[in-house]
Short mmCIF file of C-alpha atoms and ligand atoms in Angstrom, two decimals:
data_model
loop_
_atom_site.label_atom_id
_atom_site.label_comp_id
_atom_site.label_asym_id
_atom_site.label_seq_id
_atom_site.Cartn_x
_atom_site.Cartn_y
_atom_site.Cartn_z
CA MET A 1 5.50 -1.05 -20.54
CA THR A 2 7.15 -3.77 -22.70
CA ALA A 3 6.63 -7.14 -21.58
CA PRO A 4 10.01 -9.15 -21.60
CA PHE A 5 10.28 -11.64 -24.51
CA LEU A 6 9.34 -15.14 -23.95
CA ASP A 7 12.23 -17.39 -24.98
CA ALA A 8 11.77 -20.02 -27.80
CA LYS A 9 14.49 -22.02 -26.31
CA ASN A 10 12.70 -22.45 -23.04
CA PRO A 11 9.94 -25.51 -22.94
CA ALA A 12 8.12 -23.47 -20.31
CA ASP A 13 7.74 -20.39 -22.39
CA ILE A 14 6.90 -22.33 -25.49
CA GLU A 15 3.89 -23.75 -22.99
CA ARG A 16 3.05 -20.34 -21.97
CA ALA A 17 2.67 -18.66 -25.45
CA ALA A 18 0.26 -21.77 -26.38
CA GLN A 19 -1.53 -20.89 -22.91
CA LEU A 20 -1.89 -17.24 -23.82
CA LEU A 21 -3.12 -18.15 -27.32
CA ARG A 22 -5.88 -20.51 -26.04
CA ALA A 23 -6.91 -17.91 -23.52
CA GLY A 24 -7.62 -15.36 -26.47
CA GLU A 25 -4.52 -13.41 -26.19
CA VAL A 26 -2.36 -12.09 -29.18
CA VAL A 27 1.23 -13.27 -29.33
CA ALA A 28 3.91 -12.39 -31.90
CA LEU A 29 5.60 -15.83 -33.08
CA PRO A 30 8.80 -16.48 -35.12
CA THR A 31 8.29 -18.32 -38.62
CA GLU A 32 10.66 -19.21 -41.19
CA THR A 33 9.43 -16.26 -43.29
CA VAL A 34 8.78 -13.30 -40.85
CA TYR A 35 7.35 -12.80 -37.20
CA GLY A 36 3.83 -13.16 -37.25
CA LEU A 37 1.12 -11.86 -34.93
CA ALA A 38 -1.00 -14.56 -34.02
CA ALA A 39 -4.26 -15.47 -32.53
CA ASP A 40 -6.95 -18.08 -32.40
CA ALA A 41 -8.39 -18.23 -35.62
CA PHE A 42 -11.70 -19.12 -34.07
CA ASN A 43 -11.74 -16.26 -31.55
CA GLU A 44 -13.27 -13.24 -32.89
CA ALA A 45 -12.32 -10.98 -30.09
CA ALA A 46 -8.85 -12.16 -30.27
CA LEU A 47 -8.71 -11.67 -34.15
CA ARG A 48 -9.95 -8.14 -33.70
CA ARG A 49 -6.97 -7.59 -31.55
CA VAL A 50 -4.81 -8.46 -34.07
CA PHE A 51 -6.55 -5.83 -36.45
CA GLU A 52 -6.11 -3.11 -33.88
CA ILE A 53 -2.67 -3.66 -33.01
CA LYS A 54 -1.41 -3.47 -36.66
CA SER A 55 -4.16 -0.77 -37.53
CA ARG A 56 -4.97 -3.43 -40.42
CA PRO A 57 -7.93 -2.44 -42.27
CA PHE A 58 -10.45 -5.38 -42.12
CA PHE A 59 -10.76 -6.19 -45.67
CA ASP A 60 -7.18 -7.64 -45.70
CA PRO A 61 -7.67 -11.27 -44.97
CA LEU A 62 -5.19 -13.09 -42.51
CA ILE A 63 -3.14 -16.51 -43.29
CA VAL A 64 -4.09 -19.04 -40.78
CA HIS A 65 -1.34 -21.42 -39.57
CA VAL A 66 -1.64 -24.99 -38.90
CA ALA A 67 0.15 -27.98 -37.10
CA ASP A 68 -0.92 -30.76 -39.58
CA TRP A 69 -3.31 -31.80 -42.28
CA ALA A 70 -6.29 -32.49 -39.61
CA MET A 71 -6.27 -28.98 -38.59
CA LEU A 72 -6.32 -27.78 -42.24
CA GLU A 73 -9.36 -29.79 -42.73
CA LYS A 74 -11.28 -28.04 -39.97
CA LEU A 75 -10.80 -24.61 -42.13
CA ALA A 76 -10.41 -25.59 -45.39
CA GLN A 77 -11.54 -28.03 -48.31
CA PRO A 78 -8.31 -29.14 -49.96
CA ASN A 79 -8.10 -30.53 -53.28
CA ALA A 80 -5.59 -32.73 -55.40
CA ARG A 81 -3.43 -29.85 -56.17
CA ALA A 82 -3.13 -29.06 -52.51
CA LYS A 83 -2.12 -32.36 -51.54
CA LYS A 84 0.60 -32.42 -54.16
CA LEU A 85 1.98 -29.15 -52.90
CA ALA A 86 1.88 -29.96 -49.17
CA ASP A 87 3.69 -33.42 -50.05
CA ALA A 88 6.42 -31.23 -51.74
CA PHE A 89 6.65 -28.08 -49.46
CA TRP A 90 5.16 -28.44 -46.13
CA PRO A 91 5.85 -27.54 -43.53
CA GLY A 92 7.17 -24.57 -45.32
CA ALA A 93 6.90 -21.15 -47.05
CA LEU A 94 3.75 -21.83 -49.29
CA THR A 95 0.30 -20.85 -48.45
CA PHE A 96 -2.67 -22.05 -49.98
CA VAL A 97 -5.90 -20.38 -50.77
CA LEU A 98 -8.83 -22.77 -50.43
CA PRO A 99 -12.47 -22.78 -50.45
CA LYS A 100 -13.23 -22.22 -46.64
CA LYS A 101 -15.33 -24.26 -44.00
CA PRO A 102 -18.36 -22.46 -42.94
CA GLU A 103 -17.10 -22.12 -39.27
CA VAL A 104 -14.19 -19.83 -40.21
CA PRO A 105 -14.83 -16.46 -39.17
CA ALA A 106 -15.49 -13.79 -41.95
CA LEU A 107 -12.75 -11.67 -39.94
CA VAL A 108 -10.09 -14.10 -41.15
CA THR A 109 -11.14 -14.36 -44.60
CA ALA A 110 -12.53 -10.74 -45.29
CA GLY A 111 -15.98 -11.92 -45.83
CA LYS A 112 -14.42 -14.15 -48.65
CA PRO A 113 -15.41 -17.72 -49.69
CA THR A 114 -11.77 -18.67 -49.59
CA VAL A 115 -9.05 -18.93 -46.48
CA ALA A 116 -5.07 -18.75 -46.69
CA VAL A 117 -3.67 -21.60 -45.05
CA ARG A 118 -0.03 -22.63 -44.34
CA MET A 119 2.04 -25.37 -42.42
CA PRO A 120 5.08 -23.42 -41.06
CA ALA A 121 8.21 -25.05 -40.85
CA HIS A 122 9.79 -23.07 -37.82
CA PRO A 123 10.55 -25.54 -35.07
CA ALA A 124 9.42 -22.95 -32.44
CA MET A 125 5.93 -21.92 -34.21
CA ARG A 126 5.48 -26.06 -34.84
CA ALA A 127 5.70 -26.39 -30.90
CA VAL A 128 3.31 -23.62 -30.24
CA LEU A 129 0.88 -24.86 -32.63
CA LYS A 130 1.14 -28.22 -31.39
CA ALA A 131 0.91 -27.45 -27.56
CA ALA A 132 -2.11 -24.91 -28.17
CA GLY A 133 -3.72 -27.42 -30.33
CA ILE A 134 -5.76 -24.63 -32.38
CA PRO A 135 -4.95 -23.08 -35.69
CA LEU A 136 -3.57 -19.68 -35.34
CA ALA A 137 -4.32 -16.69 -37.76
CA ALA A 138 -1.23 -14.58 -37.98
CA PRO A 139 -0.42 -11.80 -40.22
CA SER A 140 2.99 -10.35 -40.33
CA ALA A 141 3.63 -8.60 -36.89
CA ASN A 142 4.16 -5.10 -38.08
CA PRO A 143 2.07 -1.97 -38.60
CA PHE A 144 -0.04 -2.08 -41.86
CA GLY A 145 2.16 -1.31 -44.98
CA TYR A 146 5.61 -1.25 -43.11
CA ILE A 147 8.36 -3.51 -43.64
CA SER A 148 7.75 -7.07 -42.05
CA PRO A 149 9.75 -7.93 -39.05
CA THR A 150 12.51 -10.55 -39.39
CA CYS A 151 13.40 -10.60 -35.45
CA ALA A 152 11.87 -10.01 -32.27
CA ALA A 153 13.42 -6.70 -31.87
CA HIS A 154 11.50 -5.30 -34.98
CA VAL A 155 8.42 -6.56 -33.52
CA ARG A 156 8.78 -4.63 -30.25
CA ASP A 157 10.31 -1.24 -32.00
CA SER A 158 7.35 -0.99 -34.38
CA LEU A 159 4.32 -1.70 -32.53
CA GLY A 160 4.77 1.01 -30.14
CA GLU A 161 2.08 1.00 -27.07
CA ARG A 162 0.25 -1.94 -28.18
CA GLN A 163 2.86 -4.62 -27.40
CA PRO A 164 1.86 -8.20 -27.60
CA HIS A 165 3.96 -10.84 -26.11
CA ILE A 166 6.60 -11.77 -28.29
CA LEU A 167 8.35 -15.23 -28.71
CA ASP A 168 12.04 -14.76 -29.41
CA ALA A 169 13.75 -17.40 -31.58
CA GLY A 170 16.43 -14.82 -33.17
CA PRO A 171 16.30 -13.96 -36.90
CA CYS A 172 14.26 -15.78 -39.61
CA VAL A 173 15.73 -17.79 -42.12
CA HIS A 174 13.71 -16.49 -45.18
CA GLY A 175 13.33 -13.01 -44.20
CA ILE A 176 10.51 -12.69 -46.82
CA GLU A 177 6.77 -13.38 -46.56
CA SER A 178 5.30 -16.76 -47.75
CA THR A 179 4.52 -17.51 -51.44
CA ILE A 180 0.68 -17.39 -51.77
CA ILE A 181 -1.20 -19.49 -54.25
CA ASP A 182 -4.47 -19.78 -55.17
CA LEU A 183 -5.84 -23.35 -55.60
CA SER A 184 -9.59 -22.60 -54.86
CA ASP A 185 -10.71 -23.09 -58.25
CA PRO A 186 -9.56 -26.66 -59.41
CA ASP A 187 -10.86 -25.87 -63.08
CA ALA A 188 -8.66 -22.81 -63.57
CA PRO A 189 -4.79 -22.90 -63.46
CA ALA A 190 -3.16 -22.42 -60.08
CA ARG A 191 -2.51 -19.00 -59.45
CA ILE A 192 0.53 -17.24 -57.43
CA LEU A 193 -1.03 -14.23 -55.64
CA ARG A 194 2.37 -13.44 -53.81
CA HIS A 195 5.86 -14.33 -54.88
CA GLY A 196 7.97 -15.65 -51.86
CA PRO A 197 10.61 -17.89 -51.07
CA VAL A 198 8.81 -21.10 -52.87
CA THR A 199 9.41 -20.24 -56.25
CA ARG A 200 7.24 -20.41 -59.65
CA GLU A 201 9.61 -23.01 -61.16
CA MET A 202 9.65 -25.17 -57.74
CA ILE A 203 5.71 -25.32 -58.04
CA GLU A 204 5.40 -25.76 -61.46
CA THR A 205 7.91 -28.79 -61.14
CA ALA A 206 5.92 -30.04 -58.06
CA LEU A 207 2.54 -29.73 -59.93
CA GLY A 208 3.53 -30.72 -63.37
CA GLU A 209 1.63 -27.73 -64.60
CA ILE A 210 1.91 -24.20 -65.85
CA VAL A 211 0.89 -21.69 -62.88
CA ASP A 212 -0.76 -18.42 -63.65
CA THR A 213 1.73 -15.38 -62.35
CA SER A 214 -0.29 -12.87 -64.22
CA ALA A 215 -0.45 -10.59 -60.96
CA PRO A 216 -3.93 -9.09 -60.65
CA LYS A 217 -3.54 -5.41 -61.26
CA ALA A 218 -1.79 -3.64 -58.20
CA ALA A 219 -4.13 -1.34 -56.53
CA THR A 220 -3.43 2.25 -55.45
CA GLU A 221 -6.41 2.50 -53.08
CA PRO A 222 -7.57 -0.13 -50.99
CA SER A 223 -10.78 -1.62 -52.02
CA PRO A 224 -12.33 -4.80 -50.59
CA ALA A 225 -13.94 -6.04 -53.88
CA GLY A 226 -10.63 -6.03 -56.33
CA LEU A 227 -7.89 -6.89 -54.03
CA PRO A 228 -7.35 -10.87 -54.40
CA ALA A 229 -4.15 -10.18 -52.10
CA PRO A 230 -3.70 -6.97 -50.40
CA GLY A 231 0.06 -7.62 -50.44
CA LEU A 232 -1.00 -6.30 -53.89
CA LEU A 233 -1.45 -2.74 -52.85
CA LYS A 234 0.83 -0.79 -54.88
CA ARG A 235 2.65 0.53 -51.80
CA HIS A 236 3.25 -1.86 -49.13
CA TYR A 237 6.11 -3.34 -47.36
CA SER A 238 7.53 0.12 -47.32
CA PRO A 239 10.01 2.32 -45.17
CA GLN A 240 9.29 5.81 -44.31
CA THR A 241 12.47 7.05 -46.13
CA PRO A 242 11.85 7.10 -50.10
CA VAL A 243 13.42 4.28 -51.97
CA THR A 244 14.75 4.75 -55.35
CA LEU A 245 15.53 1.37 -57.48
CA LEU A 246 18.67 0.94 -59.37
CA SER A 247 19.04 -1.35 -62.32
CA ARG A 248 21.51 -3.85 -61.51
CA GLY A 249 25.26 -3.15 -61.67
CA THR A 250 24.68 0.57 -61.40
CA PRO A 251 27.77 1.92 -59.75
CA PRO A 252 27.13 4.41 -56.78
CA PRO A 253 28.31 7.87 -57.73
CA PRO A 254 31.45 9.28 -55.98
CA CYS A 255 30.90 10.24 -52.45
CA ALA A 256 29.99 13.36 -51.80
CA ASP A 257 30.35 13.56 -47.86
CA ASN A 258 27.34 15.88 -47.06
CA THR A 259 25.04 13.66 -48.77
CA ARG A 260 22.42 11.70 -46.68
CA GLN A 261 21.91 9.07 -49.49
CA ALA A 262 22.38 5.52 -48.71
CA TRP A 263 23.41 3.10 -51.42
CA VAL A 264 22.33 -0.53 -50.85
CA LEU A 265 24.27 -3.08 -53.05
CA LEU A 266 23.66 -6.85 -53.70
CA LYS A 267 26.92 -7.87 -52.96
CA ARG A 268 30.37 -6.39 -51.25
CA PRO A 269 33.02 -5.97 -53.93
CA ARG A 270 36.06 -7.88 -53.08
CA ARG A 271 38.18 -4.82 -52.62
CA PRO A 272 36.87 -1.57 -51.24
CA LEU A 273 35.69 0.82 -54.00
CA GLN A 274 37.59 3.59 -52.53
CA LYS A 275 39.64 4.46 -49.70
CA PRO A 276 39.16 5.57 -46.97
CA GLU A 277 36.17 3.17 -47.15
CA ARG A 278 32.86 5.00 -47.81
CA THR A 279 30.28 4.69 -45.19
CA ASP A 280 27.34 5.31 -47.17
CA LEU A 281 27.79 2.12 -48.83
CA PHE A 282 25.74 -1.01 -47.47
CA PHE A 283 26.01 -4.66 -48.80
CA LEU A 284 23.30 -7.39 -48.70
CA SER A 285 25.33 -10.17 -49.11
CA GLU A 286 29.05 -11.42 -49.23
CA ASN A 287 28.64 -13.60 -52.13
CA GLY A 288 25.55 -12.41 -54.01
CA GLN A 289 23.43 -15.41 -52.84
CA MET A 290 19.83 -14.75 -53.48
CA GLU A 291 19.01 -16.28 -50.15
CA GLN A 292 21.34 -14.20 -48.18
CA ILE A 293 19.89 -10.92 -50.31
CA ALA A 294 16.47 -12.02 -49.30
CA HIS A 295 17.19 -12.69 -45.61
CA ASN A 296 19.14 -9.32 -45.03
CA MET A 297 16.87 -7.09 -47.00
CA PHE A 298 13.97 -6.09 -44.53
CA ALA A 299 16.20 -5.99 -41.88
CA MET A 300 18.59 -3.55 -43.87
CA LEU A 301 15.72 -1.24 -44.88
CA ARG A 302 14.54 -0.96 -41.11
CA THR A 303 17.92 -0.06 -39.87
CA LEU A 304 18.29 2.56 -42.77
CA ASP A 305 14.88 3.85 -42.26
CA LYS A 306 16.25 5.11 -38.83
CA GLY A 307 19.29 6.61 -40.34
CA GLY A 308 18.12 10.08 -41.16
CA TYR A 309 18.88 9.51 -44.81
CA SER A 310 17.04 11.49 -47.62
CA THR A 311 16.92 8.50 -49.88
CA LEU A 312 17.84 4.82 -49.97
CA PHE A 313 18.93 3.90 -53.40
CA VAL A 314 18.59 -0.19 -53.79
CA GLU A 315 20.05 -2.23 -56.35
CA LEU A 316 17.64 -4.95 -57.94
CA PRO A 317 18.68 -8.29 -57.75
CA PRO A 318 18.07 -10.52 -60.93
CA ARG A 319 14.44 -11.67 -61.49
CA ALA A 320 15.05 -15.44 -61.46
CA GLY A 321 13.96 -17.50 -58.76
CA LEU A 322 13.67 -15.72 -55.33
CA GLY A 323 14.53 -12.64 -57.08
CA GLU A 324 11.01 -12.30 -58.41
CA ALA A 325 9.72 -12.08 -54.85
CA LEU A 326 12.34 -9.48 -53.90
CA HIS A 327 11.64 -7.48 -57.08
CA ASP A 328 7.89 -7.65 -56.04
CA ARG A 329 8.54 -6.46 -52.43
CA LEU A 330 11.15 -3.69 -53.57
CA ARG A 331 8.78 -2.22 -56.06
CA ARG A 332 6.29 -1.83 -53.67
CA ALA A 333 8.80 -0.40 -51.30
CA ALA A 334 9.64 2.18 -53.74
CA ALA A 335 5.99 3.05 -54.90
CA ARG A 336 4.92 6.69 -53.95
P1 AMP B 401 0.46 -10.71 -44.37
O1 AMP B 401 0.61 -12.02 -43.48
O2 AMP B 401 0.43 -9.45 -43.32
O3 AMP B 401 1.66 -10.40 -45.02
O4 AMP B 401 -0.69 -10.84 -45.10
C1 AMP B 401 -1.44 -12.22 -45.38
C2 AMP B 401 -1.55 -12.04 -46.94
O5 AMP B 401 -2.48 -13.16 -47.39
C3 AMP B 401 -2.40 -10.75 -47.46
O6 AMP B 401 -1.67 -10.52 -48.58
C4 AMP B 401 -3.63 -11.33 -47.86
O7 AMP B 401 -4.49 -10.58 -48.72
C5 AMP B 401 -3.40 -12.91 -48.01
N1 AMP B 401 -4.58 -13.41 -48.07
C6 AMP B 401 -5.09 -14.22 -46.86
N2 AMP B 401 -6.40 -14.75 -47.02
C7 AMP B 401 -6.58 -14.75 -48.27
C8 AMP B 401 -7.71 -15.11 -49.25
N3 AMP B 401 -8.54 -15.78 -48.90
N4 AMP B 401 -7.31 -15.12 -50.79
C9 AMP B 401 -6.58 -14.54 -50.99
N5 AMP B 401 -5.31 -13.62 -50.32
C10 AMP B 401 -5.51 -13.94 -49.00
MG1 MG B 402 1.92 -8.13 -43.78
#
């Protein structure tokens, strides 16, 4: 049976979500990036349930969400770079990897000596964190390897029988997962493990240093050892329908009306490409703005994944700024 959504606009529902989390339940929560599947970061039974609901392998560590700096200090050992980046981007869509405190369960960190921590900006998420008073481990609220959920219905629709409570706050602003930066070794350059809404350029400006973006080699097989961030699995964030990437500006071929191909383009043309208007063309934005493209990307892939298409052709955005993160997710979505 599907439990009704909790409503983020209702203070009693925020309190209810916090209570459930304190009692060791799992609750799907909205953030400004994607919906997360949250549990008390210090409650092993609750953490296990998160892995179970997602069918997530235990080698894939979780991001822990905090309400404030004091909460971070219960989990991690911050350093000068973390302080600088927190001043610039927290609360926000940037996750730090830092040396962990001994109390943090190995389940959260996949046995690593480091922990990933973020102070999210979403008002509902912040309200729950504050009311619960505990750090919340929360990976994206989707089955492992599938597209991240950017609204409450995505969470409900993809987790099948294993329904968590879900706090509904409408669609996520960014629609793409947080940037992850490894700050654990003060003697090495800071390293981006996953591109996201906070771009390399933004981080370099705030730090006044060059960051390392040499992505650790993509893994084809999950291997506990060689995987600094499992978002780096070669295939991840994937719809079931095969995805083929198009270089920017590739025009879709003239429509053959029995095809089951969908063409996902970055920007709606000013005038329809053909009359009558084609039904196999889908547009990620009205104006080509990267924020809008990111906001719509996962939702579009999900909808089309249910449309019975044989292939989704997706136009690649320019690679600068936020485009780096989009390239990254699309390449993984297209990997076979
Ligand atoms: P998700 O929230 O499901 O998109 O996944 C969280 C991401 O954070 C995964 O790609 C993890 O590998 C990454 N992550 C969590 N903890 C660590 C850590 N200690 N070191 C590196 N990456 C981490
Ligand atoms: Mg995920």
